[in-house]
Amino acid sequence: MIEGSHTLDLELLRTFQVVAQTGSLAATAEVRHRTLSAISMQMKRLETELDVRLLDRGSRGVTLTSSGDVLLSEARELLRVHDTLVSRFNGERLSGRVRLGIPEDYARELLDDTLPQFMARYPGILLDVTTDTSGRLARALGKRQLDLAIVLDHAMGLEGGETLWHPTPVWAGPVQGALHRETVVPLAVHPEQCPYRHLATEALDAAQRPWRAIFTSTSIHAVEKAIETGMAIGVLDRERVTTAMRALDESDGMPPLRRCIARLHFAKAIDNASQPAVDALAQLLRERLRGRGPWQRDALSGRDPGQKTRA
């Protein structure tokens, strides 16, 4: 066990955090620019110092034990406090490039507050932001074109990630008209790799309701306009239902939608020079989004976004 005179090496905790993110000692070695044996020795040293097994090692990588899960949470908080203290005095010296991917549906809210705050706190960091569908963001992560991304689940080929918040997808239609009762439901949707499109078509197929995608766009604003003007119905986050729309549910004959999760994902390998900058942005995203999402006014008022009523 750790004696009172012992201290933990923060670099061991940083390496452990990367291991938890990647699920692989080999990937961690690439990210941390160390040999595989050095990473393995670091983890054994950490387990020895804490006198507890942190990792289950298997043929497909490593997973955290229950003790590892506890340490990960505590390590993140410790590193957050440490890095915040350091950045308070020399935050302008934190540098590097961060390539962030966010779903287009949430770009406006994140650009209103969270990302400007990050850039103000760390002016030495170059921030590149890509907005796209979750499926395309997942693919960009796999190709190492992004360092981290917020991705809704149901994105093809992407597993794991840290849960940030639970979006509230709803059917949305124009205030006037009854498009939702047509024999073939007209849809306004994002392209194929959008989780909300998948939720819509999955629900309609399960209910044996024929549908047709009559309007497809990567722009959330274009999809919203198609709904508002009565061209089609679609699936939006409840917070995006405007006064020119109305939310539809089972009482309107629409099938229920599965809930989904917004998760934070990291690339399998991040440039060593950019890792501190990536960690700093990830921590701010956790602080601002975990449990509440980008809809800050609802979190501050204690109101559940799902309880909102609109015309």
Coordinates of C-alpha atoms in Angstrom, one line a residue:
M1 CA 0.0 0.0 0.0
I2 CA 1.0 3.6 -0.5
E3 CA 2.7 5.1 2.6
G4 CA 2.1 8.6 3.7
S5 CA 5.5 9.6 2.4
H6 CA 4.8 8.2 -1.1
T7 CA 3.5 10.2 -4.0
L8 CA 2.1 9.0 -7.3
D9 CA 3.8 9.9 -10.5
L10 CA 1.3 11.9 -12.6
E11 CA 2.8 10.5 -15.8
L12 CA 1.7 7.0 -14.7
L13 CA -1.8 8.4 -14.3
R14 CA -1.7 10.0 -17.7
T15 CA -0.5 6.8 -19.3
F16 CA -3.3 4.9 -17.4
Q17 CA -5.8 7.3 -18.8
V18 CA -4.7 6.7 -22.3
V19 CA -4.8 2.9 -21.7
A20 CA -8.4 3.3 -20.6
Q21 CA -9.2 5.4 -23.7
T22 CA -7.7 3.0 -26.2
G23 CA -8.1 -0.3 -24.5
S24 CA -4.7 -1.3 -25.8
L25 CA -1.2 -1.1 -24.4
A26 CA 0.2 -1.1 -28.0
A27 CA -2.0 1.8 -29.0
T28 CA -1.0 3.6 -25.8
A29 CA 2.7 3.1 -26.6
E30 CA 2.1 4.8 -30.0
V31 CA 0.2 7.7 -28.5
R32 CA 2.7 8.2 -25.7
H33 CA 5.7 7.7 -28.0
R34 CA 7.1 5.0 -25.8
T35 CA 7.9 1.3 -26.3
L36 CA 5.3 -1.3 -25.5
S37 CA 7.5 -2.7 -22.8
A38 CA 7.8 0.7 -21.2
I39 CA 4.0 1.2 -21.1
S40 CA 3.6 -2.3 -19.6
M41 CA 6.2 -1.5 -17.0
Q42 CA 4.4 1.7 -16.1
M43 CA 1.1 -0.1 -15.6
K44 CA 2.8 -2.8 -13.5
R45 CA 4.5 0.0 -11.4
L46 CA 1.1 1.7 -10.9
E47 CA -0.5 -1.5 -9.8
T48 CA 2.4 -2.2 -7.5
E49 CA 2.3 1.2 -5.9
L50 CA -1.5 1.0 -5.4
D51 CA -1.3 -2.7 -4.5
V52 CA -4.4 -3.5 -6.6
R53 CA -5.0 -5.0 -10.1
L54 CA -6.2 -2.2 -12.4
L55 CA -6.3 -4.0 -15.8
D56 CA -7.6 -7.3 -17.1
R57 CA -5.3 -8.3 -20.0
G58 CA -6.7 -10.4 -22.8
S59 CA -6.0 -11.4 -26.4
R60 CA -8.2 -8.5 -27.7
G61 CA -6.6 -5.8 -25.5
V62 CA -7.1 -4.6 -21.9
T63 CA -10.2 -3.7 -19.9
L64 CA -10.5 -1.9 -16.6
T65 CA -11.2 -3.9 -13.4
S66 CA -13.7 -2.4 -10.9
S67 CA -10.7 -0.8 -9.1
G68 CA -9.5 0.5 -12.5
D69 CA -12.8 2.2 -13.0
V70 CA -12.6 3.9 -9.6
L71 CA -9.0 5.0 -10.3
L72 CA -9.9 6.4 -13.7
S73 CA -12.6 8.6 -12.3
E74 CA -10.3 9.8 -9.5
A75 CA -7.3 10.2 -11.8
R76 CA -9.3 12.4 -14.2
E77 CA -10.3 14.6 -11.3
L78 CA -6.7 14.8 -10.0
L79 CA -5.3 15.6 -13.4
R80 CA -8.0 18.1 -14.0
V81 CA -7.2 20.0 -10.7
H82 CA -3.5 19.8 -11.5
D83 CA -3.8 21.0 -15.1
T84 CA -6.3 23.8 -14.1
L85 CA -3.8 25.0 -11.5
V86 CA -1.0 25.0 -14.0
S87 CA -3.0 26.6 -16.7
R88 CA -4.2 29.4 -14.4
F89 CA -0.6 30.6 -14.4
N90 CA 0.7 29.6 -17.8
G91 CA -2.4 28.4 -19.7
E92 CA -1.3 30.6 -22.6
R93 CA 1.8 28.4 -23.0
L94 CA -0.2 25.2 -23.5
S95 CA 0.1 24.6 -27.2
G96 CA -0.6 22.0 -29.9
R97 CA -3.3 21.3 -32.4
V98 CA -6.7 19.7 -31.6
R99 CA -9.0 18.3 -34.3
L100 CA -12.5 18.1 -32.9
G101 CA -15.5 16.6 -34.5
I102 CA -19.1 17.5 -33.4
P103 CA -22.5 16.5 -34.8
E104 CA -23.8 19.3 -37.0
D105 CA -27.0 19.4 -34.9
Y106 CA -25.1 20.6 -31.8
A107 CA -22.6 22.9 -33.5
R108 CA -24.5 26.1 -32.8
E109 CA -24.8 25.5 -29.0
L110 CA -21.1 24.5 -28.6
L111 CA -19.9 27.4 -30.7
D112 CA -22.0 29.8 -28.6
D113 CA -20.2 29.1 -25.4
T114 CA -18.0 26.0 -24.8
L115 CA -15.5 26.3 -27.6
P116 CA -15.0 30.0 -27.4
Q117 CA -14.3 29.5 -23.7
F118 CA -11.7 26.9 -24.5
M119 CA -10.0 29.2 -27.0
A120 CA -10.0 32.1 -24.5
R121 CA -8.5 29.9 -21.8
Y122 CA -5.8 28.4 -24.1
P123 CA -4.9 30.9 -26.8
G124 CA -1.8 28.9 -27.7
I125 CA -3.8 25.9 -28.9
L126 CA -4.9 25.6 -32.6
L127 CA -8.4 24.3 -32.7
D128 CA -9.8 22.7 -35.8
V129 CA -13.5 21.9 -35.7
T130 CA -15.3 19.6 -38.1
T131 CA -19.1 19.3 -38.1
D132 CA -20.7 16.3 -39.8
T133 CA -23.0 13.3 -39.2
S134 CA -22.0 11.0 -36.4
G135 CA -21.3 8.2 -38.9
R136 CA -18.9 10.3 -40.8
L137 CA -17.2 11.5 -37.7
A138 CA -16.8 7.9 -36.5
R139 CA -15.1 7.1 -39.8
A140 CA -12.8 10.2 -39.6
L141 CA -11.7 9.0 -36.1
G142 CA -10.9 5.6 -37.5
K143 CA -8.7 7.3 -40.2
R144 CA -7.0 9.5 -37.5
Q145 CA -8.4 12.6 -39.2
L146 CA -9.7 13.7 -35.8
D147 CA -8.3 13.6 -32.3
L148 CA -11.6 13.4 -30.5
A149 CA -15.3 13.7 -31.4
I150 CA -18.7 13.8 -29.8
V151 CA -20.7 11.1 -31.5
L152 CA -24.2 9.8 -31.1
D153 CA -24.5 6.1 -30.7
H154 CA -25.7 3.9 -33.6
A155 CA -22.7 5.2 -35.5
M156 CA -21.4 2.3 -37.5
G157 CA -18.1 0.8 -36.5
L158 CA -17.6 2.8 -33.3
E159 CA -17.7 1.3 -29.8
G160 CA -17.0 2.4 -26.3
G161 CA -16.6 6.1 -25.5
E162 CA -17.5 8.2 -22.5
T163 CA -21.2 9.0 -22.0
L164 CA -21.8 12.7 -21.9
W165 CA -25.5 13.1 -22.1
H166 CA -28.8 11.5 -23.3
P167 CA -30.3 13.4 -26.2
T168 CA -34.1 13.4 -26.5
P169 CA -35.0 12.6 -30.2
V170 CA -38.6 13.3 -31.1
W171 CA -40.7 13.2 -34.3
A172 CA -41.2 16.7 -35.6
G173 CA -43.7 17.9 -38.1
P174 CA -45.1 21.3 -39.3
V175 CA -47.6 23.0 -37.1
Q176 CA -50.2 22.7 -39.9
G177 CA -51.1 19.6 -41.9
A178 CA -51.0 15.9 -41.3
L179 CA -48.0 14.6 -43.2
H180 CA -47.5 12.0 -40.5
R181 CA -50.7 10.3 -41.4
E182 CA -49.9 9.9 -45.1
T183 CA -49.7 6.3 -46.4
V184 CA -46.0 6.8 -47.3
V185 CA -44.4 8.9 -44.6
P186 CA -42.3 11.7 -46.2
L187 CA -39.0 12.2 -44.4
A188 CA -36.5 15.1 -44.2
V189 CA -33.3 13.5 -43.0
H190 CA -29.5 13.6 -43.0
P191 CA -27.5 11.2 -45.2
E192 CA -27.2 7.5 -44.5
Q193 CA -24.7 7.6 -41.7
C194 CA -26.8 9.8 -39.4
P195 CA -28.1 8.1 -36.1
Y196 CA -31.3 10.2 -36.2
R197 CA -32.1 9.0 -39.7
H198 CA -31.4 5.4 -38.4
L199 CA -33.8 6.0 -35.5
A200 CA -36.5 7.2 -37.8
T201 CA -36.3 4.5 -40.4
E202 CA -35.8 1.8 -37.8
A203 CA -39.0 2.8 -36.0
L204 CA -41.1 3.1 -39.2
D205 CA -39.8 -0.3 -40.4
A206 CA -40.7 -1.9 -37.1
A207 CA -44.2 -0.4 -37.3
Q208 CA -44.5 -1.5 -40.9
R209 CA -45.0 2.1 -42.0
P210 CA -43.8 2.8 -45.6
W211 CA -41.6 5.8 -45.8
R212 CA -39.6 7.8 -48.4
A213 CA -36.7 10.2 -47.9
I214 CA -37.9 13.1 -50.0
F215 CA -35.4 15.6 -48.6
T216 CA -31.8 14.8 -47.7
S217 CA -29.2 17.3 -46.5
T218 CA -26.1 17.4 -44.3
S219 CA -27.4 20.8 -43.0
I220 CA -29.6 20.6 -39.9
H221 CA -30.9 24.1 -40.8
A222 CA -32.0 22.8 -44.2
V223 CA -33.7 19.8 -42.6
E224 CA -35.5 22.0 -40.1
K225 CA -36.7 24.3 -42.9
A226 CA -38.1 21.4 -44.9
I227 CA -40.1 20.4 -41.8
E228 CA -41.2 23.9 -41.0
T229 CA -42.5 24.5 -44.5
G230 CA -44.5 21.3 -44.6
M231 CA -42.4 19.3 -47.0
A232 CA -41.7 16.4 -44.7
I233 CA -41.4 15.3 -41.1
G234 CA -38.2 14.2 -39.4
V235 CA -36.5 13.3 -36.1
L236 CA -34.8 16.1 -34.2
D237 CA -33.6 16.7 -30.7
R238 CA -36.6 18.0 -28.7
E239 CA -34.6 21.3 -28.1
R240 CA -34.6 22.0 -31.9
V241 CA -38.4 21.8 -32.3
T242 CA -39.2 25.4 -33.2
T243 CA -42.5 27.3 -32.9
A244 CA -43.2 26.5 -36.6
M245 CA -43.1 22.8 -35.7
R246 CA -44.8 20.5 -33.4
A247 CA -43.6 17.3 -31.7
L248 CA -45.4 14.1 -32.7
D249 CA -45.7 11.0 -30.6
E250 CA -47.7 7.8 -30.4
S251 CA -51.0 9.7 -30.0
D252 CA -50.4 11.0 -33.5
G253 CA -49.8 7.5 -34.8
M254 CA -46.0 7.7 -34.9
P255 CA -44.0 4.8 -33.6
P256 CA -41.8 5.2 -30.5
L257 CA -38.2 6.2 -31.0
R258 CA -35.3 4.5 -29.2
R259 CA -33.3 6.7 -26.9
C260 CA -29.7 7.4 -27.8
I261 CA -26.5 8.5 -26.1
A262 CA -23.9 11.2 -26.9
R263 CA -20.5 10.0 -26.2
L264 CA -16.9 11.4 -26.3
H265 CA -14.5 9.3 -28.4
F266 CA -10.8 9.6 -28.8
A267 CA -8.6 8.6 -31.8
K268 CA -6.6 5.5 -31.2
A269 CA -3.4 7.6 -31.6
I270 CA -2.9 11.2 -30.8
D271 CA 0.3 13.2 -31.6
N272 CA 2.3 13.4 -28.4
A273 CA 2.8 17.2 -28.7
S274 CA -1.0 17.6 -28.9
Q275 CA -2.0 15.2 -26.1
P276 CA -2.1 17.8 -23.3
A277 CA -4.2 20.1 -25.5
V278 CA -6.6 17.2 -26.4
D279 CA -6.8 16.3 -22.7
A280 CA -7.6 19.9 -21.8
L281 CA -10.4 20.2 -24.3
A282 CA -11.8 16.8 -23.3
Q283 CA -11.9 17.9 -19.7
L284 CA -13.8 21.0 -20.6
L285 CA -16.3 19.1 -22.6
R286 CA -16.9 16.7 -19.7
E287 CA -17.4 19.7 -17.3
R288 CA -19.8 21.5 -19.6
L289 CA -21.7 18.6 -21.2
R290 CA -21.8 15.6 -18.9
G291 CA -25.3 14.8 -17.8
R292 CA -26.9 17.8 -19.4
G293 CA -25.7 18.3 -22.9
P294 CA -25.3 21.7 -24.6
W295 CA -28.6 23.0 -23.4
Q296 CA -27.2 25.0 -20.5
R297 CA -30.3 27.0 -19.6
D298 CA -32.2 23.8 -18.8
A299 CA -29.4 22.5 -16.6
L300 CA -29.2 25.8 -14.7
S301 CA -32.9 26.0 -14.2
G302 CA -33.2 22.4 -13.1
R303 CA -35.7 21.8 -15.8
D304 CA -35.7 18.6 -17.9
P305 CA -35.6 19.4 -21.6
G306 CA -37.9 16.5 -22.2
Q307 CA -40.6 18.3 -20.3
K308 CA -40.7 21.3 -22.6
T309 CA -43.8 22.1 -24.5
R310 CA -43.9 24.0 -27.8
A311 CA -46.5 25.1 -30.2

